[in-house]
PDB file of C-alpha atoms in Angstrom:
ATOM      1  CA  UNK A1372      85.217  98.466 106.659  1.00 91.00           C
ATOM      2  CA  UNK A1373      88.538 100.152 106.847  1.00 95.00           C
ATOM      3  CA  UNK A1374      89.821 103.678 106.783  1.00 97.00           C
ATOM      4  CA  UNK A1375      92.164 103.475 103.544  1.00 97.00           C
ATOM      5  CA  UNK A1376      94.584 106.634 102.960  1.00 97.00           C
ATOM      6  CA  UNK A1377      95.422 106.876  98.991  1.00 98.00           C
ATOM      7  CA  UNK A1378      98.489 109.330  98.273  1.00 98.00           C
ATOM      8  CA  UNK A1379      98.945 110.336  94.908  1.00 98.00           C
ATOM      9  CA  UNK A1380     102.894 111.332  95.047  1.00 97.00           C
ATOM     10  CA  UNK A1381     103.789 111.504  91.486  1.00 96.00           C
ATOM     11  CA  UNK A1382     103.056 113.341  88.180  1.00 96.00           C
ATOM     12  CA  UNK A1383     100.161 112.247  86.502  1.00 95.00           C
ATOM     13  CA  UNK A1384     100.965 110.745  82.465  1.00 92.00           C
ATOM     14  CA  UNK A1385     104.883 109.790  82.986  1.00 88.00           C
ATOM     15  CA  UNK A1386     104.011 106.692  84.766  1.00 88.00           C
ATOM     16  CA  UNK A1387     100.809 104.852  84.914  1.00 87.00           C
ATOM     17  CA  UNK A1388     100.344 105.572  89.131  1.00 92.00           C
ATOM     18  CA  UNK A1389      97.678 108.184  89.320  1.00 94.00           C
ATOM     19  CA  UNK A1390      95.680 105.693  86.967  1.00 92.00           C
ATOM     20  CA  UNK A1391      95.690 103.494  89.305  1.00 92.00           C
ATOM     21  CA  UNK A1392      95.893 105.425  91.920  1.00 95.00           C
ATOM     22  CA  UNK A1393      92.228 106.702  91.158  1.00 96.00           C
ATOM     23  CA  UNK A1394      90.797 103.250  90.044  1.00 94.00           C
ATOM     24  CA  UNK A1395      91.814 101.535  93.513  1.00 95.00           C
ATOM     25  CA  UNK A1396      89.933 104.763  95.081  1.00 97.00           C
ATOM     26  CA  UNK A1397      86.878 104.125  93.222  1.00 97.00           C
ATOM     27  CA  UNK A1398      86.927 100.842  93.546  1.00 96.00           C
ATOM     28  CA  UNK A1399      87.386 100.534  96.971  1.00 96.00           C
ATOM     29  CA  UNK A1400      84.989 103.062  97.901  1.00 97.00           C
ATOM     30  CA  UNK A1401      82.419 100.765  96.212  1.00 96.00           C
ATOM     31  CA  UNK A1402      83.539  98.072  98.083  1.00 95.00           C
ATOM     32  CA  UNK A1403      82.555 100.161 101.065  1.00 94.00           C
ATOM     33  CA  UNK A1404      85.569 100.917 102.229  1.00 96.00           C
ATOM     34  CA  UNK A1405      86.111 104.199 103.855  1.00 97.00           C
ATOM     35  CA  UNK A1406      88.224 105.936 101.569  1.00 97.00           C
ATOM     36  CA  UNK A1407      90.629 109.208 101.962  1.00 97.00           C
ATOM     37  CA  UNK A1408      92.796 110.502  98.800  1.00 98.00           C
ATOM     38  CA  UNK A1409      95.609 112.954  99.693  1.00 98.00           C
ATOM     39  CA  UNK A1410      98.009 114.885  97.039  1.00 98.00           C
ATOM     40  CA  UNK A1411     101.488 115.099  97.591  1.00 98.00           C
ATOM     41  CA  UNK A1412     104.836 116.577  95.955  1.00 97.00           C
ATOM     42  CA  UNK A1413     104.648 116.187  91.926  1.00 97.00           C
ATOM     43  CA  UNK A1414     101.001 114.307  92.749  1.00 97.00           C
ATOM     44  CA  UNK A1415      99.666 118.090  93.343  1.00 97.00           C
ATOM     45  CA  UNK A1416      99.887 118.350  89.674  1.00 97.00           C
ATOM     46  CA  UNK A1417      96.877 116.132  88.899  1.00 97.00           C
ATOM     47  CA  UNK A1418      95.117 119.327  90.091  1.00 96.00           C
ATOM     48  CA  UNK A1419      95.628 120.825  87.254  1.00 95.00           C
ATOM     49  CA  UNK A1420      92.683 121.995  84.720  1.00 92.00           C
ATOM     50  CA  UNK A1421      92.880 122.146  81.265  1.00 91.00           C
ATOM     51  CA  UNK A1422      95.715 119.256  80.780  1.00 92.00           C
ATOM     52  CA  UNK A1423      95.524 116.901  77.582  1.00 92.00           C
ATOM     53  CA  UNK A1424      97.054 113.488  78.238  1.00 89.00           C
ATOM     54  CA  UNK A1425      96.087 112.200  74.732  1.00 89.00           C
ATOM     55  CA  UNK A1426      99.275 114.418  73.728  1.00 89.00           C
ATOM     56  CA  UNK A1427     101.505 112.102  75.818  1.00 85.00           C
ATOM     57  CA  UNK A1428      99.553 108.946  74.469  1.00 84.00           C
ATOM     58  CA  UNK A1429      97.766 108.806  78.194  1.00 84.00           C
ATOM     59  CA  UNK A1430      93.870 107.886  79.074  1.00 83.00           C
ATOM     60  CA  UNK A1431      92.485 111.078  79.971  1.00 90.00           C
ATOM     61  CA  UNK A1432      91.676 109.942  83.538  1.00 92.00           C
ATOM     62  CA  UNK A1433      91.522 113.266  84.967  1.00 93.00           C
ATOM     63  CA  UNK A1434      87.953 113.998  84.338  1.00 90.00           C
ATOM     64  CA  UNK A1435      86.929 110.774  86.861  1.00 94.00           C
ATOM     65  CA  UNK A1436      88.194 112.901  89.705  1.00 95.00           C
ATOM     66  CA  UNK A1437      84.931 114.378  89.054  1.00 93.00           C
ATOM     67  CA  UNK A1438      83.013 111.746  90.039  1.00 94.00           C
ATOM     68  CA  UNK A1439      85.009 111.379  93.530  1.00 96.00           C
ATOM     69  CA  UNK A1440      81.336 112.860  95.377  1.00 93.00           C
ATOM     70  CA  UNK A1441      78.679 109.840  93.433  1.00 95.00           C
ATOM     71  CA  UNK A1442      81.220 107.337  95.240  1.00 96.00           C
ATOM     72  CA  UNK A1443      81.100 109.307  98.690  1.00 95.00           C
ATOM     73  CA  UNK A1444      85.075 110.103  98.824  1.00 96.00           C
ATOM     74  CA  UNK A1445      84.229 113.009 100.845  1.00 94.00           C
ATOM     75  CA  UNK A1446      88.087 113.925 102.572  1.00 96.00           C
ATOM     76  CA  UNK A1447      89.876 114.595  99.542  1.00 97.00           C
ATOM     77  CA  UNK A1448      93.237 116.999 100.813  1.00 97.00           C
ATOM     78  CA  UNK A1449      96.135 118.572  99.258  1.00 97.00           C
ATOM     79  CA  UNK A1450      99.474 119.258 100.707  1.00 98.00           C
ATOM     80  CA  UNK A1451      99.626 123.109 101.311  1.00 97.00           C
ATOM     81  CA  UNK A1452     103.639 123.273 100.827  1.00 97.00           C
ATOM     82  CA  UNK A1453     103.624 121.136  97.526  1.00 97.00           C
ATOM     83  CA  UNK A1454     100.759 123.396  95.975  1.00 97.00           C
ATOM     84  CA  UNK A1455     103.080 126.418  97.193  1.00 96.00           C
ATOM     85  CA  UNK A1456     106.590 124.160  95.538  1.00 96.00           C
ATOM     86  CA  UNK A1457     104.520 124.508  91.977  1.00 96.00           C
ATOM     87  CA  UNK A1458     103.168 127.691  92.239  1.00 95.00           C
ATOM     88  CA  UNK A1459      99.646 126.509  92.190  1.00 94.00           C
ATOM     89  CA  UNK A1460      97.986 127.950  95.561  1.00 89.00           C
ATOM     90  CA  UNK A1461      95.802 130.594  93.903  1.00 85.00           C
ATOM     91  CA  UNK A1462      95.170 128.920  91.012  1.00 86.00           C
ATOM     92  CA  UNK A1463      91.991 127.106  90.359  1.00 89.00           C
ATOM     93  CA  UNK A1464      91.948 123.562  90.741  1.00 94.00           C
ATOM     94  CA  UNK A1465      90.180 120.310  89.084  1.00 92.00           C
ATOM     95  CA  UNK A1466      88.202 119.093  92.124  1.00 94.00           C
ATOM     96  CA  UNK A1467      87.629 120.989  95.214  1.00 93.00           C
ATOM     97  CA  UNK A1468      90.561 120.085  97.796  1.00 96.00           C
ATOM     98  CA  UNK A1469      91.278 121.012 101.787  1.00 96.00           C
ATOM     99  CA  UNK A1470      94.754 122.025 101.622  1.00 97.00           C
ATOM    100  CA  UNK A1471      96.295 120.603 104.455  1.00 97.00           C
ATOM    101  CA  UNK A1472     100.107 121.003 106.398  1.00 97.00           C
ATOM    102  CA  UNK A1473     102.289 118.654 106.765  1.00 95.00           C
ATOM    103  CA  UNK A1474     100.937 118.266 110.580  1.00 96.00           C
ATOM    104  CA  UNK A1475      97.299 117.296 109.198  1.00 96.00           C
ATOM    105  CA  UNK A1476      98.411 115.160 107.290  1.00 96.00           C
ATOM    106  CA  UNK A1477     100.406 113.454 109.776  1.00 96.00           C
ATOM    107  CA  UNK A1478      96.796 112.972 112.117  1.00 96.00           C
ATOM    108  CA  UNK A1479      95.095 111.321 109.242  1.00 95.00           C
ATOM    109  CA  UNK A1480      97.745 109.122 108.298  1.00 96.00           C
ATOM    110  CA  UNK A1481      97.733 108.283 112.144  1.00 96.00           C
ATOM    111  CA  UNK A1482      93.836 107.416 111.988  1.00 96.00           C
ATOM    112  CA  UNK A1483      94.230 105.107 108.521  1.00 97.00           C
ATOM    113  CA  UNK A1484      94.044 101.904 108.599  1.00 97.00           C
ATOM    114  CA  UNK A1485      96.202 101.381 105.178  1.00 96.00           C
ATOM    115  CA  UNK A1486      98.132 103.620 103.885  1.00 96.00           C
ATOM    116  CA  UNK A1487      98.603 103.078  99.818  1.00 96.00           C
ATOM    117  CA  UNK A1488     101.606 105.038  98.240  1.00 95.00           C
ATOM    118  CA  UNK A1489     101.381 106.088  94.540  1.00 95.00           C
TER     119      UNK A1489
ATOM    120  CA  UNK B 678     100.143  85.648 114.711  1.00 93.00           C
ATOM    121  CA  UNK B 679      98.956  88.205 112.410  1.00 96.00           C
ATOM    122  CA  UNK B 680      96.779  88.080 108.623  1.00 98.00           C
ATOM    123  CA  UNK B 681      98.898  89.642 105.978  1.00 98.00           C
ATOM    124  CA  UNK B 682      98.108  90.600 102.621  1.00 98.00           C
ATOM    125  CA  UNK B 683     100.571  91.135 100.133  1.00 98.00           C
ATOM    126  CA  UNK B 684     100.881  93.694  97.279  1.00 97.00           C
ATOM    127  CA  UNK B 685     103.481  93.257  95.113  1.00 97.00           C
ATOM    128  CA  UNK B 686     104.477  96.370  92.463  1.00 95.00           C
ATOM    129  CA  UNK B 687     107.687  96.078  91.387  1.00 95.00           C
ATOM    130  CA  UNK B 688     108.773  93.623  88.547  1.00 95.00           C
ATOM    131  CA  UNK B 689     110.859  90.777  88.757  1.00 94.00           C
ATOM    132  CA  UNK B 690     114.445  91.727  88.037  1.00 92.00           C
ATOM    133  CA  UNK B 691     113.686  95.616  87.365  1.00 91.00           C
ATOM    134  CA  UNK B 692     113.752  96.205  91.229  1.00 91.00           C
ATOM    135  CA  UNK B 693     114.173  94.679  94.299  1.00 93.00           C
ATOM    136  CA  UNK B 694     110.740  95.170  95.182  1.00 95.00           C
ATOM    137  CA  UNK B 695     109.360  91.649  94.113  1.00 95.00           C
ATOM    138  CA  UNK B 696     112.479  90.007  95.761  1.00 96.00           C
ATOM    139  CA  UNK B 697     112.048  91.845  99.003  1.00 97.00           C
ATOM    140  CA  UNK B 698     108.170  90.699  98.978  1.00 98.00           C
ATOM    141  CA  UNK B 699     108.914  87.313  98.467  1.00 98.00           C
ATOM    142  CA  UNK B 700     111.199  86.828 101.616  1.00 98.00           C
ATOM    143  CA  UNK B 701     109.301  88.736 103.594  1.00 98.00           C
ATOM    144  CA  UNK B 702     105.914  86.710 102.437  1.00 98.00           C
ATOM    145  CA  UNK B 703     108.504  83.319 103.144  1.00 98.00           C
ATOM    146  CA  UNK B 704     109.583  84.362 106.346  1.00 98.00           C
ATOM    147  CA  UNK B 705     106.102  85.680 107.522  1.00 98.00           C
ATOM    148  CA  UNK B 706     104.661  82.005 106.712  1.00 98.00           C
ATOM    149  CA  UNK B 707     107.642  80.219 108.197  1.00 98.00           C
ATOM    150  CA  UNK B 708     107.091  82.104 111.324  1.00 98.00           C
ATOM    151  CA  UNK B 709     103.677  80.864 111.302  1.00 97.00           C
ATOM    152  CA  UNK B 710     101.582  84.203 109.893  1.00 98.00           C
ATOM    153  CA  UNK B 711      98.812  83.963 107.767  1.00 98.00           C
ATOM    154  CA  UNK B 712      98.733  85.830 104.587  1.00 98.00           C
ATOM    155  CA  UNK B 713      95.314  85.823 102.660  1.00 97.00           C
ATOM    156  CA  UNK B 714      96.892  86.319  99.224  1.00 98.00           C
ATOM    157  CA  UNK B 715      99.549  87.559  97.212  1.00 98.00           C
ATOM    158  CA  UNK B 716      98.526  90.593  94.866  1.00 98.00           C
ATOM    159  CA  UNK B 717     100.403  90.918  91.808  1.00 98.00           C
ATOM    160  CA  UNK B 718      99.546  94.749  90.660  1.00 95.00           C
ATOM    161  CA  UNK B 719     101.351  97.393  88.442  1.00 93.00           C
ATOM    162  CA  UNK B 720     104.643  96.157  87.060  1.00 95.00           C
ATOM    163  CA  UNK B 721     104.613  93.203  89.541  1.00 97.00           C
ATOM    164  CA  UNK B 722     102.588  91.362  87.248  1.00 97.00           C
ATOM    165  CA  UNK B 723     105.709  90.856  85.541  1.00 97.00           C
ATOM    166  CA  UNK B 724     106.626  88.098  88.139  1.00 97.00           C
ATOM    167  CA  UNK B 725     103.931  85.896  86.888  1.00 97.00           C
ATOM    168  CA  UNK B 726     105.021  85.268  83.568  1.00 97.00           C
ATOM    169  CA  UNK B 727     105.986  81.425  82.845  1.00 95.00           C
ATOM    170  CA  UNK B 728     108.437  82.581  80.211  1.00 96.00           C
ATOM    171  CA  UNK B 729     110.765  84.596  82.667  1.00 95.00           C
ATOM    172  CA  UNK B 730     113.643  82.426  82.384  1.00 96.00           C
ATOM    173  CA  UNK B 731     116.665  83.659  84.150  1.00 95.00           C
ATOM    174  CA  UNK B 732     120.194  82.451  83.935  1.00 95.00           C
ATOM    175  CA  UNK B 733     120.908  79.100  85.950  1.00 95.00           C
ATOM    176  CA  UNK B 734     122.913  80.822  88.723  1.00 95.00           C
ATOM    177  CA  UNK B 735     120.559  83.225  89.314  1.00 94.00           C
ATOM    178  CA  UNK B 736     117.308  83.501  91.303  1.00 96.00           C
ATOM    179  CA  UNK B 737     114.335  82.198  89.940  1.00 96.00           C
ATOM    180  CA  UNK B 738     111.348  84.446  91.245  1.00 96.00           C
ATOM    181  CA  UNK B 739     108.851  83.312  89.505  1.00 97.00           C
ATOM    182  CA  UNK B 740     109.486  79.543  90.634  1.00 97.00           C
ATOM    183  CA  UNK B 741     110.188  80.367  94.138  1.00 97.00           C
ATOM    184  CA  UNK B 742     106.728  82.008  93.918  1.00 98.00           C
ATOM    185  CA  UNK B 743     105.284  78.643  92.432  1.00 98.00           C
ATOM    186  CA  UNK B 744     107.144  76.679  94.976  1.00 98.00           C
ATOM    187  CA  UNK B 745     105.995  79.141  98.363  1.00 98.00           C
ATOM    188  CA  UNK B 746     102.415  78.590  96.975  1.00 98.00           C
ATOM    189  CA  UNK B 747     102.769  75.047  96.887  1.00 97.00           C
ATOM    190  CA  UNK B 748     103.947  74.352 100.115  1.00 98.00           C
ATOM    191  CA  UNK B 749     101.345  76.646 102.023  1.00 97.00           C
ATOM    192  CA  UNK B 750      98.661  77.202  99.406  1.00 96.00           C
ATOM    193  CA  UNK B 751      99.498  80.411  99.143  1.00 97.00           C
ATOM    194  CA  UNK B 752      96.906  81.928  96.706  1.00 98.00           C
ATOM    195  CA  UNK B 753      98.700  84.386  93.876  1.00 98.00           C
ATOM    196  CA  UNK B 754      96.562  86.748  92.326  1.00 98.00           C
ATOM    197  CA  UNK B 755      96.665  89.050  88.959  1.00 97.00           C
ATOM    198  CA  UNK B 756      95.462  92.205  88.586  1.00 96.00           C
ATOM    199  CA  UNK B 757      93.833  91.100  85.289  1.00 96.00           C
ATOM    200  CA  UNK B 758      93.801  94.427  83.930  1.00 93.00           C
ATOM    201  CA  UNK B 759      97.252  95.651  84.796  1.00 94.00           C
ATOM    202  CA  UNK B 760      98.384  91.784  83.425  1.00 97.00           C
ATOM    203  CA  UNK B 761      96.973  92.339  80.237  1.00 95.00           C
ATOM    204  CA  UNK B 762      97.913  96.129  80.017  1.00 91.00           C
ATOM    205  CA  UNK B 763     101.784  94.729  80.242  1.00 95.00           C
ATOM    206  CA  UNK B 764     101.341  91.589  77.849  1.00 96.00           C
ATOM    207  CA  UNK B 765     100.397  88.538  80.738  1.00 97.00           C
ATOM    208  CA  UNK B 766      97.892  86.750  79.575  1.00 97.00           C
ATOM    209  CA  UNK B 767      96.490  83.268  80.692  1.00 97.00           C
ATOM    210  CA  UNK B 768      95.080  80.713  78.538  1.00 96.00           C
ATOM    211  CA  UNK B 769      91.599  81.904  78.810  1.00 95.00           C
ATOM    212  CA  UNK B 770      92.327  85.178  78.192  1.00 95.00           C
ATOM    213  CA  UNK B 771      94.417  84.244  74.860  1.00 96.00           C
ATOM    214  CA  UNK B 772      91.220  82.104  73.548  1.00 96.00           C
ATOM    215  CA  UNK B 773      89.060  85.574  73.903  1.00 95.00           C
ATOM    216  CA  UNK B 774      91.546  87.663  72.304  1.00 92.00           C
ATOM    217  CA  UNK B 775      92.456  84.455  69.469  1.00 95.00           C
ATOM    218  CA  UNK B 776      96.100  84.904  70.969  1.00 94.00           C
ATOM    219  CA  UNK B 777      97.959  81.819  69.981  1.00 95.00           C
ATOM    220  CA  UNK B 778      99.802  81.710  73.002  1.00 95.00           C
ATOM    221  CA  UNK B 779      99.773  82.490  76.879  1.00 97.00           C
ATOM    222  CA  UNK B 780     102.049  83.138  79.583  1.00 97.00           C
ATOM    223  CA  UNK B 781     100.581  82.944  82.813  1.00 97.00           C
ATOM    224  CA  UNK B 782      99.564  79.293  84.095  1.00 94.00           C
ATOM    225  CA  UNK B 783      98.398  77.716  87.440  1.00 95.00           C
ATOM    226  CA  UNK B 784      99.189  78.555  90.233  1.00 97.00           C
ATOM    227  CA  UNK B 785      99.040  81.923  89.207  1.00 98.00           C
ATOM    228  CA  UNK B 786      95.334  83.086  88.632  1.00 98.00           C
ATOM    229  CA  UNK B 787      93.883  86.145  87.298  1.00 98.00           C
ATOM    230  CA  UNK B 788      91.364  88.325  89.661  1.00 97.00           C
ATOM    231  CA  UNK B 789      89.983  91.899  89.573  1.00 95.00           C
ATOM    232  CA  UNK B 790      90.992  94.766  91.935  1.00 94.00           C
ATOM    233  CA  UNK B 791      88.232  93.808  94.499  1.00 95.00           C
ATOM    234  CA  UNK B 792      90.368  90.777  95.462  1.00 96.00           C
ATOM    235  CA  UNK B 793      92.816  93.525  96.875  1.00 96.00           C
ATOM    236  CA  UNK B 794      89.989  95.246  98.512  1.00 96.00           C
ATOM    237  CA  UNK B 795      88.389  92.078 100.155  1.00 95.00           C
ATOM    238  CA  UNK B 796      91.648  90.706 101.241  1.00 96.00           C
ATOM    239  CA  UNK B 797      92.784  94.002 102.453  1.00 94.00           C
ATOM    240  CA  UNK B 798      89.760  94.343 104.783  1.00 94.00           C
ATOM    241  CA  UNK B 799      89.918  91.076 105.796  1.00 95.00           C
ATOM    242  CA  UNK B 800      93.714  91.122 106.455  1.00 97.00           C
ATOM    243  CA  UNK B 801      95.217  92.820 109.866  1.00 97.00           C
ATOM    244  CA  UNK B 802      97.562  94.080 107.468  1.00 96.00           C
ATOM    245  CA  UNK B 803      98.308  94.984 103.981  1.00 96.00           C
ATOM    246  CA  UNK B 804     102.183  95.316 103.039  1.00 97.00           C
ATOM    247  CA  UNK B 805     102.569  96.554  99.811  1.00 96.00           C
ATOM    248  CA  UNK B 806     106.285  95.961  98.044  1.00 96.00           C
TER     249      UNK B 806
END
């Protein structure tokens, strides 16, 4: 088993990364595979509720974050400064996040074993 | 000596990415490293496709990929879904689909996203491109 780090860096629809991003997760958490999913810059914006990717010809993918807990992906974190960037600290998110600084997130990239930017 | 496993996102020609992987998947088995396989994921799927077929003075990727696996039976792997998403298909795949044709042959095989995960734990190291 490894500790894998998942970073979801970029806008969800424009490109097909948080797609993947999220199937990898799932995936290798049912490999067993100890798995840790952190939000960065424009990737804060997956956090989003209400959004309707069939309007930008995109899966609606979104609504999988939900089932992050039935595949025990229990540290699930958000970068604090990014939420702030887009305005989004009080508002209410998808999926229940930690928001993190930039120093916690440097002490769990330090504990990963693979780090997978998306 | 150290296990590698390789991820490879960028497509041929679009980016350096795939270029940058090969050489450093070359020079890692010249130097005597082991890498478990190659994983061909997002656009780097694109490097797999038989009919890339660049101008003679240029680099051929997709042969020098062919040609590394040859010489150390380097196993090169799909992502079967993102292949298929971005038009690579192999001969088995066209038959289920009653595509008449195919672009993706030997060495080049097709595997699922678990092939990522099992070479990634079984790897020291995953270096993704």
């Amino acid at each position: 088993m490894k500790k894998l780090m998942i970073i979801f860096r970029r806008a969800p629809h424009g490109t097909p990364h948080g797609r993947e991003a999220l199937d990898l997760a799932l995936l290798s958490a049912s490999f067993e595979q100890e798995v840790s999913l952190i939000f960065v810059d424009e990737g804060v914006l997956h956090l989003l509720p209400e959004q309707q990717p069939e309007y930008a010809g995109a899966k609606d993918y979104i609504a999988t974050f939900g089932a992050l807990a039935l595949y025990d992906i229990e540290t699930v974190l958000a970068c604090q400064s990014s939420l702030e960037r887009f305005g989004l600290v009080n508002s209410e998110l998808t999926i229940s996040v930690e928001k993190v600084t930039s120093q916690n997130i440097t002490a769990q990239l330090q504990v990963a074993d693979e780090v997978l930017v998306f | 000596m150290s296990k590698f496993i390789i991820q490879v996102n960028g497509a041929a020609y679009s980016s350096s990415a795939s270029y940058n992987a090969y050489q450093f998947s070359r020079a890692a088995l010249e130097s005597g490293h082991e890498i478990v396989r190659v994983f061909f994921y997002q656009d780097g799927v694109f490097n797999t496709s038989s009919l890339n077929s660049p101008a003679s003075d240029e680099f051929d990727l997709t042969r020098a990929w062919i040609e590394l696996s040859e010489k150390y039976r380097l196993e090169l792997v799909n992502c079967v879904s993102a292949a298929l998403r971005r038009g690579i298909i192999s001969e088995t795949e066209a038959k289920e689909n009653q595509a008449s044709h195919w672009n993706m042959h030997a060495p080049f095989t097709m595997g699922g996203l678990g092939e990522l995960v099992t070479g990634l734990e079984s790897a020291d190291r995953l270096v993704s491109f």
